Coordinates of C-alpha atoms in Angstrom, one line a residue:
Chain A
M1 CA 80.7 -88.4 -93.1
H2 CA 81.4 -92.0 -92.2
P3 CA 78.4 -94.1 -92.7
A4 CA 78.9 -96.4 -89.6
Q5 CA 79.2 -93.5 -87.2
P6 CA 75.6 -92.8 -86.3
V7 CA 75.0 -96.5 -85.4
A8 CA 78.1 -96.6 -83.2
T9 CA 77.0 -93.4 -81.4
A10 CA 73.5 -94.8 -80.8
S11 CA 74.9 -98.1 -79.3
T12 CA 77.3 -96.1 -77.1
V13 CA 74.5 -94.0 -75.8
F14 CA 72.5 -97.2 -75.1
L15 CA 75.4 -98.7 -73.2
R16 CA 75.8 -95.6 -71.1
R17 CA 72.4 -96.0 -69.4
P18 CA 72.9 -97.2 -65.8
G19 CA 70.1 -99.7 -66.0
V20 CA 71.6 -101.3 -69.1
Q21 CA 75.1 -101.2 -67.6
R22 CA 73.9 -103.1 -64.5
V23 CA 72.6 -106.0 -66.7
F24 CA 75.1 -105.8 -69.6
Y25 CA 78.4 -105.9 -67.8
P26 CA 77.7 -108.8 -65.4
L27 CA 76.3 -110.7 -68.3
L28 CA 79.5 -110.1 -70.3
V29 CA 81.6 -111.4 -67.4
A30 CA 79.3 -114.5 -67.2
L31 CA 79.7 -115.2 -71.0
V32 CA 83.5 -114.8 -70.9
L33 CA 83.8 -117.1 -67.9
L34 CA 81.4 -119.7 -69.3
G35 CA 83.3 -119.6 -72.6
L36 CA 86.6 -120.1 -70.9
W37 CA 85.2 -122.9 -68.8
Q38 CA 83.7 -124.7 -71.8
G39 CA 86.9 -124.2 -73.8
L40 CA 89.1 -125.5 -71.0
V41 CA 87.0 -128.6 -70.3
V42 CA 86.9 -129.5 -74.0
A43 CA 90.6 -128.7 -74.6
L44 CA 91.9 -130.6 -71.6
D45 CA 89.3 -133.3 -72.0
F46 CA 88.1 -133.4 -68.4
P47 CA 85.7 -136.3 -67.6
P48 CA 82.2 -135.0 -66.7
Y49 CA 82.4 -136.7 -63.2
L50 CA 85.3 -134.4 -62.3
V51 CA 84.4 -131.1 -64.0
P52 CA 81.3 -131.0 -66.2
S53 CA 81.2 -128.4 -69.0
P54 CA 78.5 -125.7 -68.9
L55 CA 76.8 -127.5 -71.7
R56 CA 76.5 -130.7 -69.7
V57 CA 75.3 -128.8 -66.7
T58 CA 72.6 -127.2 -68.9
Q59 CA 71.6 -130.6 -70.2
A60 CA 71.3 -131.9 -66.6
L61 CA 69.2 -128.9 -65.6
V62 CA 66.8 -129.4 -68.5
G63 CA 66.8 -133.2 -68.2
D64 CA 66.1 -133.3 -64.5
A65 CA 64.0 -130.2 -64.5
A66 CA 61.0 -131.7 -62.8
L67 CA 63.1 -133.1 -60.0
L68 CA 65.3 -130.1 -59.5
F69 CA 62.6 -127.4 -59.7
G70 CA 60.5 -129.4 -57.3
A71 CA 63.5 -129.4 -54.9
L72 CA 64.0 -125.7 -55.5
L73 CA 60.4 -125.1 -54.6
T74 CA 60.9 -127.0 -51.3
T75 CA 64.0 -125.1 -50.4
M76 CA 62.4 -121.8 -51.3
K77 CA 59.4 -122.6 -49.2
I78 CA 61.7 -123.2 -46.2
T79 CA 63.7 -120.1 -47.0
L80 CA 60.7 -117.8 -47.3
L81 CA 59.0 -119.2 -44.2
A82 CA 62.2 -118.7 -42.2
F83 CA 62.7 -115.3 -43.6
A84 CA 59.2 -114.3 -42.6
C85 CA 59.6 -115.7 -39.1
A86 CA 63.0 -114.0 -38.7
T87 CA 61.6 -110.7 -39.8
L88 CA 58.6 -110.9 -37.5
L89 CA 60.6 -112.2 -34.5
G90 CA 63.6 -109.9 -35.1
T91 CA 61.4 -106.8 -35.3
L92 CA 59.5 -107.7 -32.2
I93 CA 62.7 -108.3 -30.3
A94 CA 64.2 -105.0 -31.5
F95 CA 61.1 -103.1 -30.3
A96 CA 61.4 -104.8 -26.9
F97 CA 65.1 -103.9 -26.8
V98 CA 64.3 -100.2 -27.6
Q99 CA 61.4 -100.0 -25.2
S100 CA 63.4 -101.1 -22.2
R101 CA 67.2 -100.7 -21.6
L102 CA 67.0 -103.4 -19.0
V103 CA 65.6 -106.0 -21.4
A104 CA 68.3 -105.1 -24.0
I105 CA 71.1 -105.4 -21.4
A106 CA 69.7 -108.7 -20.1
L107 CA 69.0 -110.4 -23.5
F108 CA 71.6 -109.0 -25.9
P109 CA 74.4 -111.4 -24.9
Y110 CA 72.1 -114.3 -25.8
A111 CA 71.2 -112.8 -29.1
V112 CA 75.0 -112.7 -29.8
L113 CA 75.3 -116.3 -28.5
L114 CA 72.6 -117.3 -31.0
Q115 CA 74.5 -115.6 -33.8
V116 CA 77.9 -117.2 -33.1
T117 CA 76.7 -120.8 -32.5
P118 CA 77.2 -122.7 -35.8
I119 CA 73.9 -123.9 -37.1
V120 CA 75.4 -127.3 -38.1
A121 CA 76.2 -127.9 -34.5
I122 CA 72.6 -127.4 -33.2
A123 CA 70.7 -128.5 -36.3
P124 CA 70.8 -132.3 -35.4
L125 CA 69.4 -131.5 -32.0
I126 CA 66.5 -129.4 -33.5
I127 CA 65.8 -132.1 -36.1
V128 CA 65.6 -134.8 -33.3
W129 CA 63.4 -132.6 -31.1
V130 CA 61.0 -131.3 -33.7
K131 CA 59.1 -134.1 -35.3
N132 CA 57.7 -132.1 -38.3
P133 CA 60.5 -131.9 -40.9
T134 CA 59.4 -128.6 -42.4
A135 CA 59.1 -127.0 -39.0
S136 CA 62.6 -128.2 -37.9
L137 CA 64.2 -126.9 -41.0
V138 CA 62.3 -123.5 -40.7
I139 CA 63.5 -123.2 -37.1
C140 CA 67.2 -123.8 -38.1
A141 CA 67.0 -121.3 -41.0
T142 CA 65.2 -118.7 -38.8
L143 CA 68.0 -118.9 -36.2
V144 CA 70.6 -118.2 -38.8
A145 CA 68.6 -115.2 -40.3
L146 CA 67.4 -113.7 -37.1
F147 CA 70.4 -111.7 -35.8
P148 CA 71.0 -109.1 -38.5
I149 CA 67.3 -108.1 -38.3
I150 CA 67.5 -107.7 -34.5
A151 CA 70.8 -105.8 -34.6
N152 CA 69.9 -103.5 -37.5
T153 CA 66.4 -102.7 -36.4
T154 CA 67.6 -101.9 -32.9
L155 CA 70.3 -99.6 -34.3
G156 CA 67.8 -98.0 -36.6
L157 CA 65.1 -97.4 -33.9
R158 CA 67.9 -95.7 -31.8
S159 CA 69.3 -93.6 -34.7
V160 CA 66.8 -90.8 -34.5
N161 CA 67.9 -87.2 -35.2
P162 CA 68.1 -85.7 -31.7
G163 CA 66.8 -82.4 -32.9
L164 CA 63.6 -84.0 -34.3
L165 CA 63.2 -86.0 -31.1
A166 CA 63.4 -82.7 -29.1
Y167 CA 60.9 -81.2 -31.5
F168 CA 58.5 -84.1 -30.9
R169 CA 59.0 -83.7 -27.1
L170 CA 58.4 -80.0 -27.3
N171 CA 55.1 -80.6 -29.1
R172 CA 54.0 -83.2 -26.5
A173 CA 54.0 -86.1 -28.9
T174 CA 52.7 -89.3 -27.4
P175 CA 55.0 -92.3 -27.3
M176 CA 52.9 -93.9 -30.1
Q177 CA 53.1 -90.7 -32.3
T178 CA 56.9 -90.7 -31.8
L179 CA 57.1 -94.3 -32.7
L180 CA 54.9 -94.1 -35.8
R181 CA 56.0 -90.7 -37.2
L182 CA 59.6 -90.6 -36.1
R183 CA 61.2 -93.9 -35.0
I184 CA 59.8 -96.2 -37.6
P185 CA 60.6 -94.0 -40.6
S186 CA 64.1 -93.3 -39.2
A187 CA 64.7 -97.0 -38.7
L188 CA 63.5 -98.0 -42.2
P189 CA 66.9 -97.8 -44.0
Y190 CA 68.6 -99.9 -41.3
F191 CA 65.7 -102.4 -41.2
L192 CA 65.9 -102.8 -45.0
G193 CA 69.7 -103.3 -44.8
G194 CA 69.0 -106.1 -42.2
L195 CA 66.4 -107.7 -44.5
R196 CA 68.9 -107.8 -47.4
I197 CA 71.4 -109.6 -45.3
S198 CA 68.9 -111.9 -43.7
S199 CA 67.2 -113.0 -46.9
G200 CA 70.5 -114.5 -48.1
L201 CA 71.2 -116.0 -44.6
A202 CA 67.7 -117.6 -44.6
L203 CA 68.6 -119.4 -47.8
I204 CA 72.0 -120.5 -46.4
G205 CA 70.3 -121.7 -43.2
A206 CA 67.7 -123.6 -45.2
V207 CA 70.4 -125.4 -47.3
V208 CA 72.6 -126.2 -44.3
A209 CA 69.7 -127.5 -42.3
E210 CA 68.6 -129.7 -45.3
F211 CA 72.2 -131.0 -45.5
V212 CA 72.0 -132.1 -41.8
A213 CA 68.6 -133.6 -42.3
G214 CA 69.5 -135.1 -45.6
T215 CA 72.5 -137.1 -44.1
G216 CA 69.8 -138.6 -41.8
G217 CA 68.0 -139.8 -45.0
T218 CA 65.1 -137.4 -45.1
G219 CA 64.5 -134.4 -47.3
S220 CA 63.6 -133.3 -50.7
G221 CA 65.2 -129.9 -51.1
L222 CA 68.2 -128.8 -53.2
A223 CA 70.7 -129.8 -50.5
Y224 CA 69.4 -133.3 -50.6
Q225 CA 69.8 -133.4 -54.4
I226 CA 73.4 -132.2 -54.0
L227 CA 74.1 -134.9 -51.5
Q228 CA 72.5 -137.6 -53.6
A229 CA 74.2 -136.4 -56.8
G230 CA 77.5 -136.4 -54.9
Y231 CA 77.0 -140.0 -53.7
R232 CA 76.3 -141.1 -57.3
L233 CA 79.0 -139.0 -58.8
D234 CA 76.4 -137.2 -60.9
I235 CA 78.4 -134.0 -61.0
P236 CA 76.4 -132.2 -63.7
R237 CA 73.3 -132.5 -61.6
L238 CA 75.3 -131.3 -58.6
F239 CA 76.3 -128.3 -60.5
A240 CA 72.8 -127.7 -61.8
S241 CA 71.5 -127.8 -58.2
L242 CA 74.2 -125.4 -57.1
L243 CA 73.3 -123.1 -60.0
L244 CA 69.6 -123.0 -58.8
I245 CA 70.7 -122.2 -55.2
G246 CA 72.8 -119.4 -56.5
A247 CA 70.0 -118.1 -58.8
A248 CA 67.6 -118.2 -55.9
G249 CA 70.0 -116.2 -53.7
V250 CA 70.5 -113.6 -56.4
M251 CA 66.7 -113.3 -57.0
L252 CA 66.1 -112.8 -53.2
F253 CA 68.8 -110.1 -53.2
A254 CA 67.3 -108.4 -56.2
V255 CA 63.8 -108.4 -54.7
M256 CA 65.1 -106.9 -51.4
T257 CA 67.0 -104.2 -53.4
A258 CA 63.9 -103.3 -55.3
L259 CA 61.9 -103.1 -52.1
S260 CA 64.6 -100.9 -50.6
R261 CA 64.6 -98.6 -53.7
W262 CA 60.8 -98.4 -53.7
L263 CA 60.6 -97.4 -50.0
L264 CA 63.7 -95.2 -49.7
G265 CA 63.9 -93.8 -53.2
G266 CA 64.0 -90.1 -53.3
W267 CA 64.8 -89.4 -49.7
H268 CA 67.5 -91.6 -48.3
E269 CA 71.2 -91.2 -49.2
S270 CA 71.7 -94.9 -49.9
E271 CA 69.2 -94.8 -52.8
L272 CA 70.1 -91.5 -54.3
S273 CA 73.3 -92.4 -56.2
T274 CA 73.3 -94.7 -59.2
A275 CA 75.8 -97.0 -57.6
P276 CA 74.6 -100.6 -57.1
Chain B
M1 CA 58.0 -48.3 -16.9
T2 CA 56.4 -51.0 -19.0
D3 CA 53.1 -52.6 -18.0
H4 CA 53.8 -55.7 -15.9
T5 CA 51.0 -57.7 -17.4
A6 CA 52.7 -57.5 -20.8
L7 CA 55.6 -59.6 -19.6
A8 CA 56.2 -62.4 -22.1
V9 CA 59.3 -64.1 -20.6
E10 CA 60.9 -63.6 -17.3
A11 CA 64.0 -65.3 -15.9
R12 CA 64.7 -64.9 -12.2
D13 CA 68.2 -65.7 -10.9
V14 CA 68.5 -68.6 -13.1
E15 CA 71.5 -71.0 -12.8
K16 CA 72.3 -74.0 -14.8
T17 CA 75.1 -76.5 -13.9
Y18 CA 75.4 -79.6 -16.0
P19 CA 75.8 -83.0 -14.4
N20 CA 79.5 -82.9 -15.4
G21 CA 80.0 -79.8 -13.2
M22 CA 80.1 -77.3 -16.1
R23 CA 78.5 -74.0 -15.0
A24 CA 76.6 -73.0 -18.1
L25 CA 74.7 -70.0 -16.5
R26 CA 75.0 -68.0 -13.4
G27 CA 72.6 -65.4 -11.9
V28 CA 70.6 -64.7 -15.0
D29 CA 67.8 -62.1 -14.7
L30 CA 66.0 -61.3 -17.9
Q31 CA 62.7 -59.7 -18.8
V32 CA 61.1 -59.7 -22.3
Q33 CA 58.0 -57.7 -22.9
E34 CA 55.3 -58.7 -25.4
G35 CA 56.1 -57.6 -28.9
E36 CA 59.8 -57.2 -28.3
F37 CA 62.5 -58.7 -30.6
V38 CA 65.3 -59.6 -28.2
A39 CA 68.7 -61.0 -29.4
L40 CA 70.9 -63.0 -27.0
L41 CA 74.4 -62.2 -28.3
G42 CA 77.6 -63.8 -27.1
P43 CA 80.5 -66.2 -27.9
S44 CA 80.1 -70.0 -27.9
G45 CA 79.9 -71.4 -24.4
C46 CA 78.1 -68.3 -22.9
G47 CA 74.9 -70.3 -22.3
K48 CA 72.7 -68.4 -24.7
T49 CA 71.3 -71.6 -26.3
T50 CA 70.9 -73.2 -22.8
L51 CA 68.9 -70.1 -21.7
L52 CA 66.7 -70.4 -24.8
K53 CA 66.1 -74.1 -24.3
M54 CA 65.1 -73.5 -20.7
V55 CA 62.5 -70.9 -21.8
A56 CA 61.1 -73.6 -24.1
G57 CA 61.1 -76.1 -21.3
L58 CA 63.6 -78.4 -23.1
L59 CA 66.0 -78.0 -20.2
Q60 CA 65.4 -77.4 -16.5
P61 CA 67.3 -74.7 -14.5
S62 CA 69.4 -76.0 -11.6
S63 CA 68.0 -73.1 -9.6
G64 CA 65.9 -70.0 -10.1
R65 CA 62.7 -69.9 -12.1
I66 CA 61.5 -69.1 -15.6
F67 CA 58.1 -67.7 -16.4
V68 CA 56.4 -67.5 -19.8
R69 CA 53.4 -65.2 -19.6
R70 CA 53.8 -65.3 -15.8
K71 CA 53.3 -69.0 -15.7
A72 CA 56.2 -71.1 -14.5
V73 CA 57.9 -73.2 -17.1
G74 CA 57.5 -76.5 -15.5
Q75 CA 57.0 -79.1 -18.1
I76 CA 57.4 -79.1 -21.8
D77 CA 54.3 -77.6 -23.3
A78 CA 54.7 -75.6 -26.4
R79 CA 51.0 -75.6 -27.2
C80 CA 49.8 -74.3 -24.0
H81 CA 52.3 -71.4 -24.0
R82 CA 51.8 -70.8 -27.7
L83 CA 55.5 -70.8 -28.3
S84 CA 57.5 -72.2 -31.3
F85 CA 61.1 -73.2 -31.4
V86 CA 63.4 -73.0 -34.4
F87 CA 66.6 -75.0 -34.2
Q88 CA 70.1 -74.3 -35.5
E89 CA 69.5 -76.7 -38.3
A90 CA 66.3 -77.0 -40.2
T91 CA 65.6 -80.4 -38.5
L92 CA 63.1 -81.6 -41.1
M93 CA 61.9 -85.2 -41.6
P94 CA 63.8 -86.3 -44.8
W95 CA 61.2 -88.8 -45.8
A96 CA 58.3 -86.3 -45.7
S97 CA 57.3 -83.6 -48.1
V98 CA 57.6 -79.9 -47.3
A99 CA 53.8 -79.7 -46.6
A100 CA 53.9 -82.8 -44.4
N101 CA 56.9 -81.4 -42.4
V102 CA 55.0 -78.1 -41.9
R103 CA 51.9 -79.9 -40.9
L104 CA 53.7 -82.0 -38.3
P105 CA 52.9 -79.9 -35.2
L106 CA 49.2 -79.8 -36.2
D107 CA 49.2 -83.6 -36.8
L108 CA 50.7 -84.1 -33.4
G109 CA 48.0 -81.8 -31.9
R110 CA 45.3 -83.8 -33.8
I111 CA 44.0 -80.8 -35.7
P112 CA 41.5 -82.0 -38.4
R113 CA 43.2 -82.5 -41.8
A114 CA 41.2 -79.9 -43.8
E115 CA 41.9 -77.1 -41.3
A116 CA 45.6 -78.2 -41.0
D117 CA 46.1 -78.2 -44.8
A118 CA 44.6 -74.7 -45.0
R119 CA 47.0 -73.5 -42.3
V120 CA 50.0 -75.2 -43.9
H121 CA 49.2 -73.4 -47.2
E122 CA 49.0 -70.1 -45.4
A123 CA 52.3 -70.7 -43.5
L124 CA 54.1 -71.8 -46.7
K125 CA 52.8 -68.7 -48.4
Q126 CA 54.2 -66.5 -45.6
V127 CA 57.7 -67.8 -46.2
G128 CA 57.3 -67.8 -50.0
L129 CA 57.4 -71.5 -50.5
D130 CA 53.8 -72.3 -51.4
T131 CA 54.8 -73.7 -54.8
F132 CA 57.2 -76.2 -53.1
A133 CA 54.6 -78.0 -50.9
G134 CA 55.2 -81.3 -52.6
A135 CA 59.0 -81.2 -52.7
L136 CA 61.2 -83.2 -50.4
P137 CA 63.6 -81.4 -48.1
R138 CA 66.7 -82.6 -49.9
E139 CA 65.5 -81.0 -53.1
L140 CA 65.7 -77.5 -51.4
S141 CA 68.7 -75.3 -50.7
G142 CA 69.8 -74.7 -47.1
G143 CA 68.1 -71.3 -47.0
M144 CA 64.8 -72.8 -48.3
Q145 CA 65.0 -75.6 -45.7
M146 CA 65.3 -73.0 -43.0
R147 CA 62.2 -71.3 -44.4
V148 CA 60.3 -74.6 -44.1
S149 CA 61.5 -74.8 -40.5
I150 CA 60.1 -71.3 -39.9
A151 CA 56.8 -72.1 -41.6
R152 CA 56.5 -75.2 -39.3
A153 CA 57.1 -72.8 -36.4
L154 CA 54.4 -70.3 -37.7
V155 CA 51.8 -72.9 -38.5
T156 CA 50.8 -73.3 -34.9
R157 CA 50.1 -69.5 -34.8
P158 CA 52.5 -68.9 -31.9
T159 CA 52.8 -65.6 -30.0
L160 CA 56.3 -66.3 -28.8
L161 CA 59.0 -67.4 -31.3
L162 CA 62.3 -68.8 -30.0
L163 CA 65.1 -69.1 -32.6
D164 CA 68.5 -70.7 -31.9
E165 CA 71.0 -69.3 -34.3
P166 CA 68.7 -70.3 -37.2
F167 CA 70.7 -68.8 -40.0
G168 CA 74.2 -69.5 -38.7
A169 CA 75.0 -72.1 -41.4
L170 CA 73.9 -70.0 -44.3
D171 CA 75.9 -67.7 -46.6
E172 CA 75.7 -64.0 -45.8
I173 CA 73.5 -63.0 -48.7
T174 CA 70.9 -65.6 -47.9
R175 CA 71.1 -64.8 -44.2
N176 CA 70.5 -61.1 -44.8
R177 CA 67.4 -61.9 -46.9
L178 CA 66.0 -64.3 -44.3
D179 CA 66.7 -61.7 -41.5
A180 CA 64.6 -59.2 -43.5
D181 CA 61.8 -61.7 -44.0
L182 CA 61.9 -62.6 -40.3
L183 CA 61.4 -58.9 -39.4
D184 CA 58.3 -58.8 -41.7
L185 CA 56.9 -62.0 -40.1
W186 CA 57.5 -60.6 -36.6
R187 CA 55.6 -57.4 -37.5
Q188 CA 52.8 -59.0 -39.5
N189 CA 52.1 -61.7 -36.9
H190 CA 52.6 -59.5 -33.7
L191 CA 55.2 -62.0 -32.4
T192 CA 57.5 -61.8 -29.4
V193 CA 60.9 -63.0 -30.5
L194 CA 63.9 -64.3 -28.6
F195 CA 66.7 -64.8 -31.0
V196 CA 70.1 -66.4 -30.2
T197 CA 73.0 -65.3 -32.4
H198 CA 76.8 -64.8 -32.3
S199 CA 76.7 -62.2 -35.1
I200 CA 76.8 -58.6 -33.9
H201 CA 75.5 -57.3 -37.2
E202 CA 72.5 -59.6 -37.2
A203 CA 71.7 -58.7 -33.6
V204 CA 71.8 -54.9 -34.4
Y205 CA 69.8 -55.3 -37.6
L206 CA 67.0 -57.3 -36.1
S207 CA 66.5 -56.4 -32.5
T208 CA 64.7 -53.9 -30.4
R209 CA 67.1 -54.9 -27.6
V210 CA 70.4 -56.9 -27.5
V211 CA 71.5 -58.8 -24.4
T212 CA 75.2 -59.4 -24.5
M213 CA 76.5 -62.5 -22.7
A214 CA 79.9 -63.8 -21.7
A215 CA 81.3 -67.3 -21.0
R216 CA 82.9 -69.2 -18.1
P217 CA 80.5 -69.0 -16.3
G218 CA 77.7 -68.0 -18.7
R219 CA 76.2 -64.7 -17.7
I220 CA 74.4 -61.6 -18.9
V221 CA 76.8 -58.7 -19.4
E222 CA 74.8 -55.8 -20.6
Q223 CA 71.4 -55.0 -22.3
I224 CA 71.5 -52.4 -25.1
T225 CA 68.3 -51.0 -26.6
I226 CA 68.5 -50.5 -30.4
D227 CA 66.4 -47.4 -30.6
E228 CA 65.9 -47.4 -34.4
P229 CA 62.6 -47.4 -36.2
Y230 CA 61.1 -50.2 -38.3
P231 CA 60.9 -51.2 -41.1
R232 CA 64.6 -51.4 -41.3
D233 CA 65.9 -51.9 -44.8
A234 CA 69.4 -52.6 -46.3
S235 CA 70.4 -49.0 -46.0
F236 CA 70.2 -49.3 -42.2
R237 CA 73.0 -51.8 -42.4
V238 CA 75.4 -49.2 -43.8
S239 CA 74.2 -46.2 -41.6
T240 CA 76.3 -44.5 -39.0
A241 CA 73.8 -45.4 -36.3
F242 CA 74.2 -49.1 -37.2
S243 CA 78.0 -49.0 -36.9
G244 CA 77.6 -47.1 -33.7
Y245 CA 75.5 -49.8 -32.1
A246 CA 77.8 -52.5 -33.6
G247 CA 80.8 -50.8 -32.0
R248 CA 79.1 -50.6 -28.6
L249 CA 78.2 -54.3 -28.7
Q250 CA 81.7 -55.2 -29.7
D251 CA 83.1 -53.2 -26.8
S252 CA 80.7 -54.9 -24.4
L253 CA 81.7 -58.4 -25.6
L254 CA 85.4 -57.5 -25.5
R255 CA 85.3 -56.0 -22.1
A256 CA 83.5 -59.1 -20.8
S257 CA 86.0 -61.5 -22.4
G258 CA 88.8 -59.3 -21.1
A259 CA 87.5 -59.7 -17.5
D260 CA 87.3 -63.4 -18.2
A261 CA 90.9 -63.5 -19.3
T262 CA 92.2 -61.7 -16.1
Q263 CA 90.2 -64.2 -14.0
A264 CA 91.8 -67.1 -15.8

């Protein structure tokens, strides 16, 4: 018997676990890329104001921690407020659309209009109109995050098994019973899909709105830090801010995925496979 | 002559034309007595499902009238007529447990929880699934899901059971077993059953009477009484009497489709 064999087998078994794989392989990619990046920057001797090495970015992140994490907190506050507003508003609008065909026909084009209008084009207007800076930023981010929730929830509330709907009618279910026991559970997978898209969009909306507000000289979020760092050619800090925005986005996505798994695990097709 | 008060279902000159002009049914007259097990047998497009849905009140006839227990089927009201409907597919809520699925009609009827739970247990026991109360539908086989659907139909203690090709998607062995169990339930619960199928053998095995139907337009061709005693077991399926009835039904269906072909 080869002495190293049992150890190798144990680590192979460990690596085969899907939970471990989901963490291990992305981390491996990150390590390889960071190593390449660090190696190239050192080998080609790039100045840090053009391309900072990962080490310099980390130094900036640690050195400016108070400033950057404060900015992250501001951006996250805007993001979460906008996400909550978009969820509430989007769900209410979707219910209105499903309750009345006329409302849906009359208002849906405007929902699409809202979606296709670039937020950078209307953000200055909103920032001028709304005095409170937090409120104006939340409004901008909400507008960006709203549409997927309206569209997905509407689709979900309409995607009811026709056989079950007939069964409910046959048993004289009241509209409220049909809503609570049939339409809402049927819509849940679609609604959660909408939430997952919207959480990321709320963050993008918050950052874009901060950019527009920041060029006007106000703001304290991460976008403002990126603008300031850009003006001062403090590229490591710019990268550190970028890293925090990315991390916040990934975290939001992970929370939404966990929520979806918790609510749908066991019964819905999307959560039955081990695929990500 | 049967006693007129024991009429469970009656269709009088029923026609159904769909909005697109398709004539699903023409001149249908049908009487089902209390306690009968009647199969509606015919090819697809003969309107057998349409007729069943009209008895349930899920569809309205274009003309003619349908009575359940001598009351006109006006609006949908399964509770008041004490009828239950079993669909072609199990039609279960995928997010709810087996017990919650079976309890659904009682919940919709606002039956108190304790009583509802007792009745759910009883219904699940009748279909042999009492140990699966906590399972989710996707964890069950197709045949077991169909049993859940039947338990959900029985839990309201119906006197009239309408089944729309309930075992059509199942393999033959499972289907035969469910057919036998359905006959037991029919006898134990003193039900009247109206059963839609396109299987000649299933119709002969189950029914007291088979109504053959033809398509274009959907209509009743013939009514054949299966004069064989119950309980019917597996040996009935291979008896000469069985193949005699199967042959008669096949002739009836072929003659009707032959007439259809000359018309076309």
